[in-house]
Short mmCIF file of C-alpha atoms in Angstrom, two decimals:
data_model
loop_
_atom_site.label_atom_id
_atom_site.label_comp_id
_atom_site.label_asym_id
_atom_site.label_seq_id
_atom_site.Cartn_x
_atom_site.Cartn_y
_atom_site.Cartn_z
CA MET A 1219 -29.32 -34.44 -14.48
CA LYS A 1220 -26.11 -32.93 -16.39
CA GLN A 1221 -23.88 -30.70 -14.54
CA LYS A 1222 -24.12 -27.42 -15.44
CA THR A 1223 -21.21 -24.32 -16.63
CA VAL A 1224 -21.33 -21.13 -15.69
CA ILE A 1225 -18.15 -19.26 -17.50
CA ILE A 1226 -17.15 -15.69 -15.01
CA SER A 1227 -14.79 -13.86 -17.00
CA GLY A 1228 -12.80 -10.72 -16.19
CA GLY A 1229 -10.01 -9.53 -14.83
CA GLY A 1230 -6.73 -7.35 -14.50
CA THR A 1231 -7.36 -5.65 -11.47
CA GLY A 1232 -8.84 -6.59 -8.36
CA GLY A 1233 -11.66 -4.19 -8.79
CA HIS A 1234 -13.18 -7.02 -11.47
CA LEU A 1235 -11.17 -10.30 -9.77
CA TYR A 1236 -13.43 -9.58 -5.93
CA PRO A 1237 -16.86 -9.33 -7.47
CA ALA A 1238 -16.06 -11.93 -9.73
CA LEU A 1239 -14.40 -13.90 -6.42
CA VAL A 1240 -18.22 -12.91 -4.66
CA LEU A 1241 -20.35 -13.93 -7.32
CA GLY A 1242 -18.43 -17.76 -7.55
CA ARG A 1243 -19.19 -18.35 -4.08
CA SER A 1244 -23.16 -17.23 -3.54
CA LEU A 1245 -23.60 -18.79 -7.32
CA LEU A 1246 -22.67 -22.45 -5.59
CA ASN A 1247 -23.54 -21.57 -2.05
CA PHE A 1248 -27.81 -21.51 -4.69
CA GLU A 1249 -26.41 -23.88 -6.49
CA PRO A 1250 -23.52 -25.97 -5.20
CA ASP A 1251 -23.07 -28.92 -8.36
CA LEU A 1252 -22.30 -26.25 -11.08
CA ARG A 1253 -19.48 -25.78 -12.46
CA LEU A 1254 -17.42 -22.87 -12.11
CA VAL A 1255 -14.93 -21.72 -15.05
CA TYR A 1256 -13.24 -18.44 -14.08
CA VAL A 1257 -11.28 -17.53 -17.68
CA GLY A 1258 -9.17 -14.42 -17.53
CA SER A 1259 -6.17 -12.29 -17.63
CA SER A 1260 -2.86 -14.35 -16.81
CA ARG A 1261 -1.33 -11.90 -13.63
CA ALA A 1262 -0.55 -14.20 -11.30
CA VAL A 1263 -2.70 -13.21 -8.35
CA GLU A 1264 -5.89 -13.48 -10.12
CA LYS A 1265 -4.66 -17.39 -10.39
CA LYS A 1266 -3.40 -17.52 -7.87
CA ILE A 1267 -7.18 -16.22 -6.12
CA MET A 1268 -9.47 -17.72 -8.67
CA SER A 1269 -8.08 -21.37 -9.30
CA ALA A 1270 -9.74 -22.31 -5.23
CA GLU A 1271 -12.24 -21.33 -6.14
CA VAL A 1272 -13.53 -22.85 -9.24
CA SER A 1273 -13.68 -26.29 -11.00
CA HIS A 1274 -11.67 -24.77 -14.26
CA PHE A 1275 -8.95 -21.62 -14.48
CA LEU A 1276 -7.96 -20.92 -17.73
CA THR A 1277 -6.49 -17.15 -20.08
CA LEU A 1278 -7.13 -14.97 -22.29
CA PRO A 1279 -4.44 -14.23 -24.99
CA VAL A 1280 -5.74 -10.07 -24.56
CA GLU A 1281 -4.61 -6.28 -23.72
CA GLY A 1282 -6.78 -3.35 -24.14
CA LEU A 1283 -7.55 -1.84 -27.40
CA LYS A 1284 -7.39 1.92 -25.48
CA GLY A 1285 -4.14 3.52 -25.72
CA ARG A 1286 -1.61 4.41 -28.90
CA GLY A 1287 0.97 3.18 -30.82
CA TRP A 1288 2.93 -0.73 -30.69
CA LYS A 1289 0.10 -1.17 -27.44
CA LYS A 1290 -2.63 -1.29 -29.12
CA ALA A 1291 -1.31 -2.51 -32.44
CA ARG A 1292 -0.51 -5.60 -29.66
CA GLY A 1293 -3.82 -5.59 -28.36
CA LEU A 1294 -4.99 -5.53 -31.90
CA LEU A 1295 -3.03 -8.33 -33.23
CA LEU A 1296 -3.94 -10.72 -30.44
CA LEU A 1297 -8.11 -10.43 -31.05
CA PRO A 1298 -8.23 -13.04 -33.31
CA LEU A 1299 -6.29 -15.48 -31.48
CA ALA A 1300 -8.43 -14.43 -27.82
CA PHE A 1301 -11.79 -15.28 -29.60
CA LEU A 1302 -10.27 -18.35 -31.58
CA LYS A 1303 -9.87 -19.85 -27.88
CA SER A 1304 -12.71 -18.17 -26.97
CA LEU A 1305 -15.01 -20.43 -29.42
CA TYR A 1306 -12.94 -23.35 -28.09
CA ILE A 1307 -13.48 -22.58 -24.73
CA LEU A 1308 -17.56 -22.70 -25.44
CA LEU A 1309 -17.61 -25.37 -27.11
CA LYS A 1310 -15.73 -27.93 -24.69
CA PHE A 1311 -17.45 -26.48 -21.71
CA ARG A 1312 -20.72 -25.29 -23.68
CA PRO A 1313 -22.15 -22.99 -20.34
CA ALA A 1314 -25.67 -22.41 -19.50
CA LEU A 1315 -24.17 -18.99 -18.69
CA VAL A 1316 -21.51 -16.56 -19.25
CA VAL A 1317 -21.24 -13.74 -17.01
CA GLY A 1318 -18.84 -11.11 -17.80
CA VAL A 1319 -17.28 -9.22 -14.91
CA GLY A 1320 -15.78 -6.27 -17.07
CA GLY A 1321 -12.20 -5.67 -17.50
CA PHE A 1322 -11.07 -6.40 -21.30
CA SER A 1323 -10.66 -10.11 -20.05
CA SER A 1324 -14.03 -10.48 -21.13
CA GLY A 1325 -15.04 -8.84 -24.06
CA PRO A 1326 -14.14 -11.40 -26.60
CA ILE A 1327 -15.94 -14.71 -24.76
CA VAL A 1328 -18.52 -12.56 -23.89
CA LEU A 1329 -19.10 -11.30 -27.08
CA LEU A 1330 -18.42 -14.34 -28.78
CA ALA A 1331 -21.46 -16.25 -25.85
CA ALA A 1332 -24.44 -13.72 -27.41
CA LEU A 1333 -23.60 -14.08 -31.07
CA MET A 1334 -23.99 -17.73 -30.41
CA LYS A 1335 -27.37 -16.67 -28.41
CA LYS A 1336 -25.97 -18.22 -25.46
CA PRO A 1337 -27.64 -15.97 -21.94
CA THR A 1338 -25.43 -13.92 -20.96
CA VAL A 1339 -24.88 -11.37 -18.13
CA ILE A 1340 -22.09 -8.38 -17.41
CA MET A 1341 -21.91 -6.71 -14.34
CA GLU A 1342 -20.07 -2.57 -14.14
CA GLN A 1343 -18.76 -1.87 -11.21
CA ASN A 1344 -18.30 2.14 -11.77
CA ALA A 1345 -20.48 4.55 -12.66
CA LEU A 1346 -19.26 5.54 -15.77
CA PRO A 1347 -19.13 2.16 -17.97
CA GLY A 1348 -15.95 1.17 -19.28
CA PHE A 1349 -15.59 0.43 -22.82
CA THR A 1350 -15.62 -2.84 -23.03
CA ASN A 1351 -19.05 -3.26 -21.17
CA ARG A 1352 -20.26 -0.02 -23.23
CA GLN A 1353 -19.78 -2.01 -26.38
CA LEU A 1354 -21.68 -5.51 -24.97
CA GLY A 1355 -23.72 -3.68 -23.35
CA ARG A 1356 -25.54 -3.87 -27.25
CA PHE A 1357 -25.20 -7.58 -27.21
CA VAL A 1358 -26.27 -9.43 -24.00
CA ASP A 1359 -28.66 -10.23 -22.53
CA LEU A 1360 -28.86 -8.59 -19.17
CA VAL A 1361 -27.05 -5.27 -17.10
CA ILE A 1362 -26.68 -5.20 -14.19
CA VAL A 1363 -25.33 -2.13 -12.29
CA SER A 1364 -23.66 -0.62 -9.14
CA PHE A 1365 -24.97 3.04 -9.20
CA ALA A 1366 -28.14 4.02 -10.66
CA SER A 1367 -26.65 6.89 -11.93
CA SER A 1368 -25.63 3.87 -15.05
CA LEU A 1369 -29.28 2.58 -15.75
CA PRO A 1370 -29.20 5.15 -19.03
CA TYR A 1371 -26.49 3.82 -20.30
CA PHE A 1372 -28.04 0.45 -20.75
CA GLY A 1373 -31.62 0.77 -21.26
CA HIS A 1374 -34.40 -1.80 -20.81
CA LYS A 1375 -31.33 -4.24 -20.30
CA ALA A 1376 -29.92 -2.37 -17.67
CA VAL A 1377 -30.92 -4.00 -13.52
CA PHE A 1378 -29.43 -1.67 -10.70
CA ALA A 1379 -28.23 -4.15 -8.04
CA GLY A 1380 -24.74 -2.59 -6.90
CA ASN A 1381 -21.53 -3.81 -5.98
CA PRO A 1382 -21.32 -7.67 -4.83
CA VAL A 1383 -17.68 -7.58 -1.47
CA ARG A 1384 -16.32 -9.68 0.22
CA PRO A 1385 -19.21 -10.54 3.17
CA GLU A 1386 -16.77 -8.86 6.43
CA PHE A 1387 -16.95 -5.54 4.81
CA TYR A 1388 -20.85 -5.48 6.28
CA THR A 1389 -20.39 -6.10 9.48
CA LEU A 1390 -17.87 -4.02 10.86
CA PRO A 1391 -18.26 -3.30 13.73
CA ARG A 1392 -19.38 0.51 15.05
CA LYS A 1393 -16.33 2.44 15.20
CA LYS A 1394 -15.36 3.78 18.60
CA ARG A 1395 -14.30 6.96 17.98
CA GLU A 1396 -11.11 8.30 20.93
CA SER A 1397 -9.18 10.94 21.78
CA ARG A 1398 -6.45 9.98 18.09
CA LEU A 1399 -7.43 9.85 14.97
CA THR A 1400 -6.49 6.27 13.08
CA LEU A 1401 -5.95 6.92 9.20
CA LEU A 1402 -6.16 4.68 6.72
CA VAL A 1403 -3.91 4.76 3.86
CA PHE A 1404 -3.68 2.27 0.59
CA GLY A 1405 -3.05 2.88 -3.43
CA GLY A 1406 -5.16 -0.43 -4.25
CA SER A 1407 -3.48 -4.15 -4.28
CA GLN A 1408 -0.15 -2.15 -6.59
CA GLY A 1409 -0.22 0.49 -4.10
CA SER A 1410 -0.18 4.52 -5.38
CA LYS A 1411 3.40 5.68 -5.37
CA PHE A 1412 1.51 9.29 -5.44
CA LEU A 1413 -0.14 8.37 -2.46
CA ASN A 1414 2.32 7.24 -1.24
CA ASP A 1415 4.22 10.72 -1.97
CA ARG A 1416 2.04 13.60 -0.68
CA LEU A 1417 1.83 11.61 2.57
CA LEU A 1418 6.07 11.36 2.96
CA GLU A 1419 5.08 15.41 1.59
CA SER A 1420 3.44 15.59 4.75
CA LEU A 1421 5.03 14.52 6.97
CA GLU A 1422 6.74 16.89 8.72
CA GLU A 1423 3.79 19.38 9.17
CA LEU A 1424 2.12 15.82 11.09
CA GLN A 1425 4.99 15.62 13.52
CA GLU A 1426 2.90 17.87 15.75
CA LEU A 1427 0.40 15.58 15.74
CA ARG A 1428 2.35 12.69 15.56
CA GLU A 1429 0.48 11.53 19.14
CA SER A 1430 -2.90 12.66 17.84
CA LEU A 1431 -2.32 10.02 15.13
CA VAL A 1432 -2.58 6.29 14.30
CA ILE A 1433 -1.72 5.71 10.97
CA TYR A 1434 -1.22 1.78 9.04
CA HIS A 1435 -0.37 2.87 5.75
CA GLN A 1436 -0.26 -0.11 2.99
CA THR A 1437 1.88 1.03 0.07
CA GLY A 1438 2.53 -1.65 -2.52
CA GLU A 1439 5.31 -3.84 -2.36
CA ARG A 1440 7.75 -1.87 -4.82
CA ASP A 1441 7.75 1.60 -2.25
CA VAL A 1442 7.78 -0.06 1.48
CA GLU A 1443 11.11 0.07 2.87
CA ARG A 1444 10.85 3.73 1.36
CA VAL A 1445 7.88 4.97 3.25
CA SER A 1446 8.31 2.75 6.29
CA GLN A 1447 12.47 4.82 6.54
CA ALA A 1448 10.41 8.21 5.95
CA TYR A 1449 7.90 7.65 9.15
CA ARG A 1450 10.77 6.89 10.66
CA GLN A 1451 12.96 9.54 9.91
CA HIS A 1452 10.12 12.27 11.39
CA GLY A 1453 9.90 10.02 14.43
CA PHE A 1454 5.76 8.19 13.80
CA SER A 1455 7.56 5.33 14.71
CA GLN A 1456 4.57 3.82 15.72
CA ALA A 1457 2.87 3.62 11.99
CA VAL A 1458 1.97 0.20 10.47
CA VAL A 1459 3.67 0.37 6.89
CA SER A 1460 2.99 -3.06 4.70
CA ALA A 1461 3.25 -3.55 1.38
CA TYR A 1462 0.27 -5.46 1.63
CA PHE A 1463 -2.29 -5.32 4.26
CA SER A 1464 -5.13 -8.15 4.80
CA PRO A 1465 -7.11 -9.63 5.14
CA MET A 1466 -8.87 -5.46 4.42
CA ALA A 1467 -11.84 -5.72 6.41
CA ASP A 1468 -9.73 -6.07 9.63
CA TYR A 1469 -7.65 -2.54 8.66
CA PHE A 1470 -11.39 -1.14 7.88
CA ALA A 1471 -12.11 -1.70 11.44
CA ARG A 1472 -9.55 0.30 12.69
CA ALA A 1473 -10.01 3.24 10.87
CA ASP A 1474 -11.67 6.24 10.91
CA LEU A 1475 -10.96 7.89 7.79
CA VAL A 1476 -9.94 6.09 5.16
CA ILE A 1477 -7.12 7.54 2.18
CA CYS A 1478 -7.79 6.12 -0.72
CA ARG A 1479 -8.03 5.67 -4.51
CA ALA A 1480 -11.46 5.42 -6.15
CA GLY A 1481 -11.67 1.98 -7.38
CA ALA A 1482 -15.19 0.52 -8.43
CA THR A 1483 -14.39 -2.34 -5.36
CA THR A 1484 -12.78 0.74 -3.54
CA CYS A 1485 -15.58 2.55 -3.12
CA ALA A 1486 -18.17 -0.45 -2.59
CA GLU A 1487 -16.45 -1.78 0.22
CA LEU A 1488 -16.48 1.04 2.14
CA ILE A 1489 -19.45 1.77 1.50
CA ALA A 1490 -19.86 -1.45 2.68
CA GLY A 1491 -18.24 -0.74 5.89
CA ARG A 1492 -19.63 2.70 5.84
CA LYS A 1493 -16.15 4.20 6.22
CA PRO A 1494 -15.99 7.75 5.98
CA ALA A 1495 -12.71 8.70 2.50
CA LEU A 1496 -10.51 10.63 1.34
CA LEU A 1497 -11.14 10.16 -2.09
CA VAL A 1498 -8.11 11.15 -4.54
CA PRO A 1499 -9.42 9.44 -8.43
CA PHE A 1500 -6.32 7.43 -10.42
CA ALA A 1501 -6.25 10.50 -12.48
CA GLN A 1502 -4.99 8.09 -15.20
CA ALA A 1503 -7.08 5.96 -15.23
CA ALA A 1504 -9.54 5.28 -18.26
CA ASP A 1505 -12.13 7.98 -19.41
CA ASN A 1506 -11.40 9.11 -15.66
CA HIS A 1507 -14.31 7.11 -14.46
CA GLN A 1508 -12.04 6.36 -10.87
CA GLU A 1509 -13.85 10.41 -9.99
CA TYR A 1510 -17.16 9.44 -11.47
CA ASN A 1511 -17.16 6.28 -8.93
CA ALA A 1512 -15.07 9.17 -6.51
CA ARG A 1513 -18.23 12.11 -7.05
CA GLU A 1514 -20.76 9.01 -5.78
CA LEU A 1515 -19.87 9.08 -2.62
CA GLU A 1516 -18.69 12.71 -2.11
CA LYS A 1517 -22.91 13.89 -3.14
CA ALA A 1518 -23.90 11.59 -1.05
CA GLY A 1519 -22.38 13.15 2.23
CA GLY A 1520 -19.49 10.04 2.40
CA ALA A 1521 -16.07 11.28 1.26
CA GLU A 1522 -14.89 13.99 -0.01
CA VAL A 1523 -12.40 14.42 -3.22
CA ILE A 1524 -9.02 15.69 -3.86
CA LEU A 1525 -7.83 15.46 -7.25
CA GLU A 1526 -4.13 14.69 -8.18
CA LYS A 1527 -3.76 18.66 -9.66
CA ASP A 1528 -5.66 20.03 -6.41
CA PHE A 1529 -3.25 18.21 -4.12
CA ARG A 1530 -0.84 20.73 -3.37
CA PRO A 1531 1.31 20.68 0.02
CA GLY A 1532 -0.20 21.36 3.33
CA LEU A 1533 -4.17 20.34 2.35
CA LEU A 1534 -3.29 16.59 4.01
CA VAL A 1535 -2.63 18.52 6.50
CA GLU A 1536 -5.29 21.04 6.81
CA ARG A 1537 -8.28 18.08 6.11
CA ILE A 1538 -6.22 15.45 8.64
CA LYS A 1539 -6.68 18.56 11.43
CA TYR A 1540 -10.35 19.13 10.65
CA TYR A 1541 -10.94 15.10 11.05
CA LEU A 1542 -9.09 15.58 14.53
CA GLU A 1543 -11.60 18.53 16.07
CA HIS A 1544 -14.52 17.18 14.50
CA LYS A 1545 -14.46 14.19 14.50
CA GLU A 1546 -18.74 14.19 15.22
CA ALA A 1547 -18.08 14.91 11.08
CA LEU A 1548 -17.30 11.71 10.49
CA ASP A 1549 -19.81 10.21 12.18
CA GLN A 1550 -22.58 11.74 10.25
CA MET A 1551 -20.47 10.48 6.53
CA GLU A 1552 -20.52 7.37 8.21
CA LYS A 1553 -24.43 7.03 8.40
CA ASN A 1554 -24.48 8.82 5.04
CA LEU A 1555 -22.62 5.88 3.56
CA GLU A 1556 -25.70 3.66 5.48
CA LYS A 1557 -27.56 5.47 3.08
CA LEU A 1558 -25.67 4.03 0.16
CA GLN A 1559 -25.75 0.60 1.32
CA LEU A 1560 -27.99 -2.16 -0.26
CA ASN A 1561 -28.71 -5.19 1.72
CA ASN A 1562 -27.88 -8.87 -0.54
CA VAL A 1563 -26.01 -7.89 -3.01
CA ALA A 1564 -23.83 -10.59 -3.91
CA GLU A 1565 -27.32 -13.05 -3.68
CA LYS A 1566 -29.27 -10.48 -6.41
CA ILE A 1567 -27.02 -10.87 -8.15
CA ALA A 1568 -26.72 -14.76 -8.30
CA GLY A 1569 -30.24 -14.94 -8.27
CA LEU A 1570 -30.16 -12.73 -11.16
CA CYS A 1571 -27.99 -14.91 -13.18
CA LEU A 1572 -29.27 -18.38 -12.23
CA GLU A 1573 -32.51 -16.93 -13.47
CA ARG A 1574 -31.86 -16.37 -17.03
CA ILE A 1575 -30.36 -19.94 -16.85
CA LYS A 1576 -34.03 -20.84 -16.00
CA ARG A 1577 -35.51 -18.77 -18.64
CA ALA A 1578 -33.00 -20.34 -21.37
CA ALA A 1579 -33.95 -23.46 -20.77
CA GLY A 1580 -37.83 -22.65 -20.69
CA GLY A 1581 -37.27 -21.28 -24.03
CA GLN A 1582 -37.41 -16.89 -23.07
CA ARG A 1583 -34.68 -14.51 -24.29
CA GLY A 1584 -34.72 -10.96 -23.25
#
């Protein structure tokens, strides 16, 4: 029997990378003989992680089309090359299925595959669908969304199945509350200077609470020394500061409260791990999609949302003091997040993907 090939395409950020990683592993659990091909961006971290997971790692010469000036012009100029390379990849590997996990890298190859009548699936991790997926939704066979509120964007093609995250987040032990409050602060894999600055501005007021706090702070590579020095200067000698925490699930397990951005994968991990959070959406995110993600968790009672424009001095201190004095609020937030949990997300999505392959083999479309 000829080996079946599945192309997974996306990338550009960890928010697209990790769903691709988890989906690939789940597909192989169902069908170990599948040949997985990943088509993504040329980021070093993407190549490092995905090369170990798939048979072939390939990139497209593509950049985002949103924005202005030279950046947008460059993106448009690269598109013909991206489509030519996509055609070459599709003809060479003749995939049984092409899956787009979001990000501009997925656009050309998923669109071309759909126009060539190959089975196509896209995954939308954000509550507000991204530009690429909104365009692709008209052409593909199936759209898998992470939030029920996204279903109307894609009509009858959409299925609500959740956002697959690494399995260790689903098995975190329930956190025992102690006298001290453990904070986990991070701004995604690249770090967030905005969050770092707001934490440092709060340290002077937090000094009186330092014996009551345990802090883990992921800064990103560029800011680690500056942030470490500020903690030391304010007497937070026990604060653990690192450019990057790994495995992140271990740090989630220790946290009572997470202070972070609201990317799709971060929100999915908070739900899977039942971690109360202060969410600070990245104000420059495309279409303000992080706020839409954050509001979903806030609506469920599992998080507070603080917009960048509202992040005045002293606000963070107020919220930390509140949770120090009201740990029962954290317990309630944890229970609320549990209600958002979906079981076997990666397995369900892999099953939907394999079903598309079977339907296509049987001559069925749609």
